PDB file of C-alpha atoms in Angstrom:
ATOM      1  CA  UNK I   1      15.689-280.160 -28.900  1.00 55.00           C
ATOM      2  CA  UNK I   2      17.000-277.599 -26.422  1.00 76.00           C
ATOM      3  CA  UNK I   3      20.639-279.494 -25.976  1.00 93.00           C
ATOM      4  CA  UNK I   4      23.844-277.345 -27.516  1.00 96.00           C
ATOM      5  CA  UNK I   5      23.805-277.261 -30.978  1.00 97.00           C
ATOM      6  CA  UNK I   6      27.026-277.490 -33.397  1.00 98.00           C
ATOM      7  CA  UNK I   7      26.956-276.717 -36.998  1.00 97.00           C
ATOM      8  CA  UNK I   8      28.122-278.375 -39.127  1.00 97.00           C
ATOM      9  CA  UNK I   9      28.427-281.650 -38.017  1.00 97.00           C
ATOM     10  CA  UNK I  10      31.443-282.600 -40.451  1.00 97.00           C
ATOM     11  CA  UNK I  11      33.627-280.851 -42.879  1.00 98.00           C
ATOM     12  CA  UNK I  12      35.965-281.786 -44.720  1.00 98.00           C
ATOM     13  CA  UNK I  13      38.467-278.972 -46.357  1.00 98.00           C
ATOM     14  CA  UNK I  14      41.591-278.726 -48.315  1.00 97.00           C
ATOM     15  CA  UNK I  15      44.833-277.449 -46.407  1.00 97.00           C
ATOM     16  CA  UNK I  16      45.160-274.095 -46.145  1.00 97.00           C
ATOM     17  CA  UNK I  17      41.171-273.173 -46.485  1.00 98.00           C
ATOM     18  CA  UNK I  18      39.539-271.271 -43.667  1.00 98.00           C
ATOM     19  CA  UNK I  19      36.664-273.219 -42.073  1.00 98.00           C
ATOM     20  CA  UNK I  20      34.392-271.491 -39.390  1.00 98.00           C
ATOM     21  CA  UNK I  21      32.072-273.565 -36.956  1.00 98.00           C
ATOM     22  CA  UNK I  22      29.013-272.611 -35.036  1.00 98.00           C
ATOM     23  CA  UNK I  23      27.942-273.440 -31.628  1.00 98.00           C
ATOM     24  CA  UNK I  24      24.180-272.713 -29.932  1.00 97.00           C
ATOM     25  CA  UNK I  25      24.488-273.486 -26.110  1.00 96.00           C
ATOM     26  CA  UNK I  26      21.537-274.485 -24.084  1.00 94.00           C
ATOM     27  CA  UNK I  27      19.372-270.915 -24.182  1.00 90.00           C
ATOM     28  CA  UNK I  28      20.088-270.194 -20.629  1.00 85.00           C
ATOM     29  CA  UNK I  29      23.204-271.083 -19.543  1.00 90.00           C
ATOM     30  CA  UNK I  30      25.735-268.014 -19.178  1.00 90.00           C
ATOM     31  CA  UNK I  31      28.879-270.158 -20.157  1.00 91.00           C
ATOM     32  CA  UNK I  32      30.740-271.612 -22.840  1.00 94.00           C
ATOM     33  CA  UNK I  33      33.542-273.818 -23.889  1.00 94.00           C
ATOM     34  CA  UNK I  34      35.341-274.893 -26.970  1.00 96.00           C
ATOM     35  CA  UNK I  35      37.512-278.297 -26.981  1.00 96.00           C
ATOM     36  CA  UNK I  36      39.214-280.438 -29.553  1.00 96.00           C
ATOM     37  CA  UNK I  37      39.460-284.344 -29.490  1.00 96.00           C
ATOM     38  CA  UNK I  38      41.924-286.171 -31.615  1.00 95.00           C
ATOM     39  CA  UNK I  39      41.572-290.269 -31.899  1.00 90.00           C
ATOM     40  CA  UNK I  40      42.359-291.931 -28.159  1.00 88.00           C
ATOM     41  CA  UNK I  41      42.414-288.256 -26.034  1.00 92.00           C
ATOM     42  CA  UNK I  42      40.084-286.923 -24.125  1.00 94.00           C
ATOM     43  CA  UNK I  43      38.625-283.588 -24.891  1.00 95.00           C
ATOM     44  CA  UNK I  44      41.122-280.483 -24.820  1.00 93.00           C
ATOM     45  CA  UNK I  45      40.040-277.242 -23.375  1.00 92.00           C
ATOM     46  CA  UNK I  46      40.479-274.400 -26.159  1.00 94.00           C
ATOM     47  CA  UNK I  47      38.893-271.625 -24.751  1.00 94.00           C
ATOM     48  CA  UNK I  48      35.747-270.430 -22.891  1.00 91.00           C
ATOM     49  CA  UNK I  49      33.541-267.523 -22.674  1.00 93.00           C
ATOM     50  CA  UNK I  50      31.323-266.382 -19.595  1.00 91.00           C
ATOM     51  CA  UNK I  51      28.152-264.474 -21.550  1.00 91.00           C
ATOM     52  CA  UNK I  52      30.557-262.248 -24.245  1.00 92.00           C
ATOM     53  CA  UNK I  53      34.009-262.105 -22.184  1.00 92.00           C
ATOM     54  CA  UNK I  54      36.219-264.682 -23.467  1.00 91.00           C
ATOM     55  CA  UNK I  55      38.289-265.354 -20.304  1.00 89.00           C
ATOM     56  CA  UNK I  56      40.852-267.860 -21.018  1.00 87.00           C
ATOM     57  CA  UNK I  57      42.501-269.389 -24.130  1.00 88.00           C
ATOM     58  CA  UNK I  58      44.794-272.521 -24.158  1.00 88.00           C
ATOM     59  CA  UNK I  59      48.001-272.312 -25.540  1.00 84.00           C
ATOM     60  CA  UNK I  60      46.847-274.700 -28.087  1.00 77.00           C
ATOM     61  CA  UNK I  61      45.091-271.833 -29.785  1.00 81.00           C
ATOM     62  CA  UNK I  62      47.449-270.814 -31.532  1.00 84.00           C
ATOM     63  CA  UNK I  63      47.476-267.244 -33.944  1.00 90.00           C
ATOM     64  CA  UNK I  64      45.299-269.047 -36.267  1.00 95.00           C
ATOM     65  CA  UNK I  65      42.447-269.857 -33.821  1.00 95.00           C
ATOM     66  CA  UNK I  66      40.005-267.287 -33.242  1.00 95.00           C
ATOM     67  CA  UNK I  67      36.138-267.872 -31.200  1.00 96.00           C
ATOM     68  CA  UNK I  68      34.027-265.444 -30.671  1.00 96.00           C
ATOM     69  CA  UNK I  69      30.661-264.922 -28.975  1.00 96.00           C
ATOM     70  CA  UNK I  70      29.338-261.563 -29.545  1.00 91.00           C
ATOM     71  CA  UNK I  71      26.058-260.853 -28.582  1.00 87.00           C
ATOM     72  CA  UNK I  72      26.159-264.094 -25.272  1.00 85.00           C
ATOM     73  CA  UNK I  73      24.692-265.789 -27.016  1.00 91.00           C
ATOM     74  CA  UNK I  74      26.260-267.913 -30.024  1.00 96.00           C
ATOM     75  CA  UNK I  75      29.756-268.707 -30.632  1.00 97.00           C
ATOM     76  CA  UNK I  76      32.026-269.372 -33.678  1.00 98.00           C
ATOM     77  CA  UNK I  77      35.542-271.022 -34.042  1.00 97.00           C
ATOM     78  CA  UNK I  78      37.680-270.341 -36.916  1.00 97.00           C
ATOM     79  CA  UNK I  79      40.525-271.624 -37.911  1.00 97.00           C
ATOM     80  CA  UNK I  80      42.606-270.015 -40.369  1.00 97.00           C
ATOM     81  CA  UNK I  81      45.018-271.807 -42.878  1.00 97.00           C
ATOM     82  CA  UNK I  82      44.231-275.283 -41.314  1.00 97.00           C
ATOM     83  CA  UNK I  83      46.241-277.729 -41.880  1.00 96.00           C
ATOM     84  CA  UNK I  84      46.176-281.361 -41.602  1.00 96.00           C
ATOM     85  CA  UNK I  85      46.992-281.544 -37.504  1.00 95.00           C
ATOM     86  CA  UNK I  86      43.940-279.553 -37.346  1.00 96.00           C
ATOM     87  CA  UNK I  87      41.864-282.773 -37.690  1.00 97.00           C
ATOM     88  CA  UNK I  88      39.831-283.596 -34.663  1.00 97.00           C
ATOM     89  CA  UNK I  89      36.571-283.102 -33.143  1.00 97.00           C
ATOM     90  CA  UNK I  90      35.366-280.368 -31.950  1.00 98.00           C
ATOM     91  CA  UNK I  91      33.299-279.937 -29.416  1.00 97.00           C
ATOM     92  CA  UNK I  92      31.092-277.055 -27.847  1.00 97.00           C
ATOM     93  CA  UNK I  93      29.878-277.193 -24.444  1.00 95.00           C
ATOM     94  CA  UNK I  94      27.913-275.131 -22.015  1.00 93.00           C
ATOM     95  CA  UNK I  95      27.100-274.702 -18.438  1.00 89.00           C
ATOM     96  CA  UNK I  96      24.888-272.545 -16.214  1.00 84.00           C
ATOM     97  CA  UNK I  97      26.383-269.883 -14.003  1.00 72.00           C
ATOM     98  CA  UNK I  98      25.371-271.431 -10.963  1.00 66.00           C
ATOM     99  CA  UNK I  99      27.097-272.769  -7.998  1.00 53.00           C
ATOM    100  CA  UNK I 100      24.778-275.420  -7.299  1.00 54.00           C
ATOM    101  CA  UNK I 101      25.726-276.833 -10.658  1.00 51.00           C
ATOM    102  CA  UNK I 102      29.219-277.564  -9.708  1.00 61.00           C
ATOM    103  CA  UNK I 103      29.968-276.662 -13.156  1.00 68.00           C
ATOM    104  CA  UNK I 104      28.530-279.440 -15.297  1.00 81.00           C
ATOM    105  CA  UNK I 105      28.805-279.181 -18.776  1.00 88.00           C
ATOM    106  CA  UNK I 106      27.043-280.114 -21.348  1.00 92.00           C
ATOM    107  CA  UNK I 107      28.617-280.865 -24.528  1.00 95.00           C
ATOM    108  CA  UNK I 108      27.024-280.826 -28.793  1.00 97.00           C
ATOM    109  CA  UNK I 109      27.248-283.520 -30.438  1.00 96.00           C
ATOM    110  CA  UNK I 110      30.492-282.144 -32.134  1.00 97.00           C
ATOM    111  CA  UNK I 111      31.774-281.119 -35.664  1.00 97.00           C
ATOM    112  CA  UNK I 112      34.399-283.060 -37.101  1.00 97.00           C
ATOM    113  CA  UNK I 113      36.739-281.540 -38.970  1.00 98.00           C
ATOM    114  CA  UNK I 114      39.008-283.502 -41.971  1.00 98.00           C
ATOM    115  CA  UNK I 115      42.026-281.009 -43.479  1.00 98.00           C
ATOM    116  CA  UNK I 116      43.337-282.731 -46.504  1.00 97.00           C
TER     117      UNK I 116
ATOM    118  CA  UNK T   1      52.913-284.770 -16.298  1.00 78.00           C
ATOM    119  CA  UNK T   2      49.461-284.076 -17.884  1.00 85.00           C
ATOM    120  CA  UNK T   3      46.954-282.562 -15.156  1.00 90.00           C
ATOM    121  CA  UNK T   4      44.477-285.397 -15.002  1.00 94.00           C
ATOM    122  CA  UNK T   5      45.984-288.810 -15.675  1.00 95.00           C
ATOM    123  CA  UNK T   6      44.029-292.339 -16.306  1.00 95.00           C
ATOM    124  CA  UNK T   7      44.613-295.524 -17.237  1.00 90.00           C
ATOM    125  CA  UNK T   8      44.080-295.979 -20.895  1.00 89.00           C
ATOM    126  CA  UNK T   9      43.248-299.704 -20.632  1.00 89.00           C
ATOM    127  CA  UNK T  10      41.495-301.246 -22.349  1.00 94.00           C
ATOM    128  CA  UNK T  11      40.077-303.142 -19.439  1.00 95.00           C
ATOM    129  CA  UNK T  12      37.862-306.403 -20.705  1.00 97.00           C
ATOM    130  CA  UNK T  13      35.759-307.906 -18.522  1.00 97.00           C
ATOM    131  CA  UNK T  14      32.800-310.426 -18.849  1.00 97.00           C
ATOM    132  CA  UNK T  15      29.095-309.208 -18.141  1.00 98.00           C
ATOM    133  CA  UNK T  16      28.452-309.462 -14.604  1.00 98.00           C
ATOM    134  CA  UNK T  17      31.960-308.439 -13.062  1.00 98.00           C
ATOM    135  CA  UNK T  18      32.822-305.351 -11.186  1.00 98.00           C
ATOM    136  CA  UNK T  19      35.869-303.239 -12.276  1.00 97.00           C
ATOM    137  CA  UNK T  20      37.400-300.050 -11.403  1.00 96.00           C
ATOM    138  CA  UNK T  21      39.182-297.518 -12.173  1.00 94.00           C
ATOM    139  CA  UNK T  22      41.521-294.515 -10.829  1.00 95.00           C
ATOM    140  CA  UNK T  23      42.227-291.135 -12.010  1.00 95.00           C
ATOM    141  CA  UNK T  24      44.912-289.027 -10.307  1.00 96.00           C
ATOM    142  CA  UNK T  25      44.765-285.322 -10.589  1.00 94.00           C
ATOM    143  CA  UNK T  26      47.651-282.880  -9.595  1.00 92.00           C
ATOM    144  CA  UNK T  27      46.381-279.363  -9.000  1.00 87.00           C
ATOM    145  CA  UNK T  28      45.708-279.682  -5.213  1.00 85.00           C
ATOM    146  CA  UNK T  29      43.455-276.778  -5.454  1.00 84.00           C
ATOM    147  CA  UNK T  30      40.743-278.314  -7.861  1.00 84.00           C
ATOM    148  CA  UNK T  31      37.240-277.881  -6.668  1.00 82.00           C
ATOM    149  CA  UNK T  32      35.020-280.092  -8.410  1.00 88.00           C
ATOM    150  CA  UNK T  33      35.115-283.670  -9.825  1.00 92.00           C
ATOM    151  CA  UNK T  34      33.137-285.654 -12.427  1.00 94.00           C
ATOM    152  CA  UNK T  35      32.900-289.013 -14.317  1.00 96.00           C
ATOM    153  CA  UNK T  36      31.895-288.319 -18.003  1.00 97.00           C
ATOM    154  CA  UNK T  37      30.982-291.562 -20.191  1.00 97.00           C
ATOM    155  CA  UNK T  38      31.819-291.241 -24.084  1.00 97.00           C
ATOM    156  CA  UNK T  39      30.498-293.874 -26.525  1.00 96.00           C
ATOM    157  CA  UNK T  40      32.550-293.933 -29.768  1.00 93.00           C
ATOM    158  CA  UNK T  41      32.543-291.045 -32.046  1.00 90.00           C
ATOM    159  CA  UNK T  42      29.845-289.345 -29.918  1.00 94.00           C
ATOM    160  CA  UNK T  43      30.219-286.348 -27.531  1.00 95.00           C
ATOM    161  CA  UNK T  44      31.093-286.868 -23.927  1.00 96.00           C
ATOM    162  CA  UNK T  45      27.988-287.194 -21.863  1.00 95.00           C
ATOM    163  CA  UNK T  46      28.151-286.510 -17.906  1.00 94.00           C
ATOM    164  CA  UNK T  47      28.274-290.167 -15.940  1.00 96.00           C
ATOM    165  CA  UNK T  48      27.994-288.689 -12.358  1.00 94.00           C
ATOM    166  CA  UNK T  49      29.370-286.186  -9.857  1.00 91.00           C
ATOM    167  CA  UNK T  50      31.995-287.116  -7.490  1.00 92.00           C
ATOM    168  CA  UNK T  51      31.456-286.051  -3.631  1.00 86.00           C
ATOM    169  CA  UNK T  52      34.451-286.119  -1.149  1.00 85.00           C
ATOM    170  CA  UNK T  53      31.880-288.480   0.900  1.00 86.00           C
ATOM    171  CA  UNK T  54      31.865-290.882  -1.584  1.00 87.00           C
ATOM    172  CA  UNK T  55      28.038-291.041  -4.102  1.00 92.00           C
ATOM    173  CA  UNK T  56      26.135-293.897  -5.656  1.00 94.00           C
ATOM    174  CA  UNK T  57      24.133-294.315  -8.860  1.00 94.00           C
ATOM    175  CA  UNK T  58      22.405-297.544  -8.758  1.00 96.00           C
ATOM    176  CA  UNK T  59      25.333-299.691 -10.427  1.00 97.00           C
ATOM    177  CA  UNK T  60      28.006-296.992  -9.764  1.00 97.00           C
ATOM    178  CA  UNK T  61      29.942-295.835  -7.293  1.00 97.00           C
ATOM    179  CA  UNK T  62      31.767-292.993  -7.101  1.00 96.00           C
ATOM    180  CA  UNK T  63      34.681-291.579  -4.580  1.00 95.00           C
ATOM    181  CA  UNK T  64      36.906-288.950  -3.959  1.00 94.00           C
ATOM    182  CA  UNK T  65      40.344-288.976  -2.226  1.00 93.00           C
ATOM    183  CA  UNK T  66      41.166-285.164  -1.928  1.00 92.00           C
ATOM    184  CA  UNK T  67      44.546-285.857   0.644  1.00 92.00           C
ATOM    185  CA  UNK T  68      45.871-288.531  -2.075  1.00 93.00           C
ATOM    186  CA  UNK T  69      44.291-286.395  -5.028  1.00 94.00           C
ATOM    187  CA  UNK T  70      42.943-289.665  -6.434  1.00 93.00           C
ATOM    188  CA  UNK T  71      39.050-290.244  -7.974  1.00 95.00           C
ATOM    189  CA  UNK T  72      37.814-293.845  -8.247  1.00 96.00           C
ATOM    190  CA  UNK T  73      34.856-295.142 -10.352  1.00 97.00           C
ATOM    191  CA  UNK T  74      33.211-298.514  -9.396  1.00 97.00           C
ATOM    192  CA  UNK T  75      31.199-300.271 -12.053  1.00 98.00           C
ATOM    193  CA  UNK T  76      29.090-303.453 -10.284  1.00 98.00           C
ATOM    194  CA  UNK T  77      27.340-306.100 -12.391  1.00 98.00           C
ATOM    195  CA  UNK T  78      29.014-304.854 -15.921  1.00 98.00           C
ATOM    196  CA  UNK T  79      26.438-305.029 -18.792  1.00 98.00           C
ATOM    197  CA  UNK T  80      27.499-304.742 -22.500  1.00 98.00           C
ATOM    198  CA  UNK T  81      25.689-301.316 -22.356  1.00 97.00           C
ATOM    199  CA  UNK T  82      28.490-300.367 -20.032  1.00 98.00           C
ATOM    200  CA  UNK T  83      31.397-300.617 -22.936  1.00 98.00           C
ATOM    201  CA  UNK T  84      32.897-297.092 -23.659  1.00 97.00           C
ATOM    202  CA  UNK T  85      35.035-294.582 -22.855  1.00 97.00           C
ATOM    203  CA  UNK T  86      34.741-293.090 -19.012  1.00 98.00           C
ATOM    204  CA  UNK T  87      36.678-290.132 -18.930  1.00 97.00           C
ATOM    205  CA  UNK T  88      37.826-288.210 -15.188  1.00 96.00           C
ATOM    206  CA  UNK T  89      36.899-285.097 -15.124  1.00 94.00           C
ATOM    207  CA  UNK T  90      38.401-282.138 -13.009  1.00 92.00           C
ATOM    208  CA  UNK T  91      37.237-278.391 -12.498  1.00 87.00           C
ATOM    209  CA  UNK T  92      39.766-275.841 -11.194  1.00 77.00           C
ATOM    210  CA  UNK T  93      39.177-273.868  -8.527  1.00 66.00           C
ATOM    211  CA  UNK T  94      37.682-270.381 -10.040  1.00 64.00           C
ATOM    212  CA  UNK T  95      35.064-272.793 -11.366  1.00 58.00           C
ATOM    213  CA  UNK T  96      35.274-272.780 -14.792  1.00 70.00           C
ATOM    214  CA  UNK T  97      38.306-274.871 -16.586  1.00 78.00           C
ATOM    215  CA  UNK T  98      37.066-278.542 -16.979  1.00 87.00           C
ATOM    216  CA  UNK T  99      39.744-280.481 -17.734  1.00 90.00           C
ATOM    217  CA  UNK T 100      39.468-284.033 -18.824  1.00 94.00           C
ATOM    218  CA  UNK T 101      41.782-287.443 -18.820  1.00 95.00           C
ATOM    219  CA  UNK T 102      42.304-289.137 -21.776  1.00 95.00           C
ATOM    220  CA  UNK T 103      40.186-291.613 -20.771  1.00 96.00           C
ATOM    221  CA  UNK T 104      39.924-295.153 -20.119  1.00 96.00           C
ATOM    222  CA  UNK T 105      38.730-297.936 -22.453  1.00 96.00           C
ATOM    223  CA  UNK T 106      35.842-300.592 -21.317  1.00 97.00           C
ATOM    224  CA  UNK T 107      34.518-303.347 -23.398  1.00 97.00           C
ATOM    225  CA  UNK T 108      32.078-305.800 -21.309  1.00 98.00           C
ATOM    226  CA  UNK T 109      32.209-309.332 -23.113  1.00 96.00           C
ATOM    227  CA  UNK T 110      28.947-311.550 -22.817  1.00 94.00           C
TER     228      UNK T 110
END
């Protein structure tokens, strides 16, 4: 399967725990997002990385977000402290750095995350 | 106001019917548009492109309104297959912030 790749799929974690998730993109595409999905919301842009720049962050991250992507290739989101807002989906996505693409992207299949 | 804005619905229809629905976006400077379909509980899974002269996909049709800064989606001869969540989809100009709508609910009744 060459599609993005999220690990893991769920988790659930007492309030206050750190939890870290893990995102493979499709092996050639230069880009990379991270959003969050609650219940009845479309997906909401965290942040995004072009190769190992992270160029923007929403202010939803807030101080206890952090997603890195050191080597352009892989990228992890942790979240520090959660606590029970923190419960969503969330979803990795990538696209190529193209123009042709328009920027499609491509999302995992997602990693839900349960704080209780 | 929240950047890309949908009707939640949910919009029933029976199989067969053609329905439709509108997205409004508000930053006049967005550069590219998409319809992404989401089934429940799975990730969001791109539907089709949007071209400012208007695209087809066998059942769907697609348009863009850039002067009213309005996207359409046009779903002919509805099967059950077709119940989910179709989400608008708008990318800044700059290229790379995708921002999505919250979506709007289908269910196709036999």
């Amino acid at each position: 399967d060459t599609g993005v790749s999220q690990d893991p799929r769920h988790k659930i974690t007492k309030r206050g725990q750190n939890v870290t998730f893990r995102c493979d993109p499709i092996s050639e595409h230069n880009r990379l997002y991270w959003y969050r999905q609650t219940l009845g919301q479309g997906p909401e842009f965290l942040t995004y990385f072009q190769n190992e720049a992270q160029l923007e962050k929403s202010r939803l991250l807030s101080d206890r977000f952090s997603a890195e992507r050191p080597k352009g290739s892989f990228s992890t989101l942790e979240i520090q402290r959660t606590e029970q807002g923190d419960s969503a989906m969330y979803l990795c996505a990538s696209s190529p750095l193209t123009a042709s693409s328009g920027n499609t992207i491509y999302f995992g299949e997602g990693s839900w995350l349960t704080v209780v | 106001r929240k950047e890309v804005e949908q009707d939640p619905g949910p919009f029933n229809v029976p199989e067969g019917a053609t329905v439709a629905f509108n997205c409004t976006y508000s930053n006049s400077a967005s550069q590219s548009f998409f319809w992404y379909r989401q089934d429940c509980r799975k990730e969001p899974k791109l539907l089709m492109s949007v071209y400012s002269s208007g695209n087809e996909d066998g059942r769907f049709t697609a348009q863009l309104n850039r002067a009213s800064q309005y996207i359409s989606l046009l779903i002919r001869d509805s099967k059950l297959s077709d119940s989910a969540t179709y989400l608008c989809v708008v990318n800044r100009a700059g290229g790379f912030k995708t921002i999505f709508g919250a979506g709007t609910r289908l269910f196709v009744k036999a």
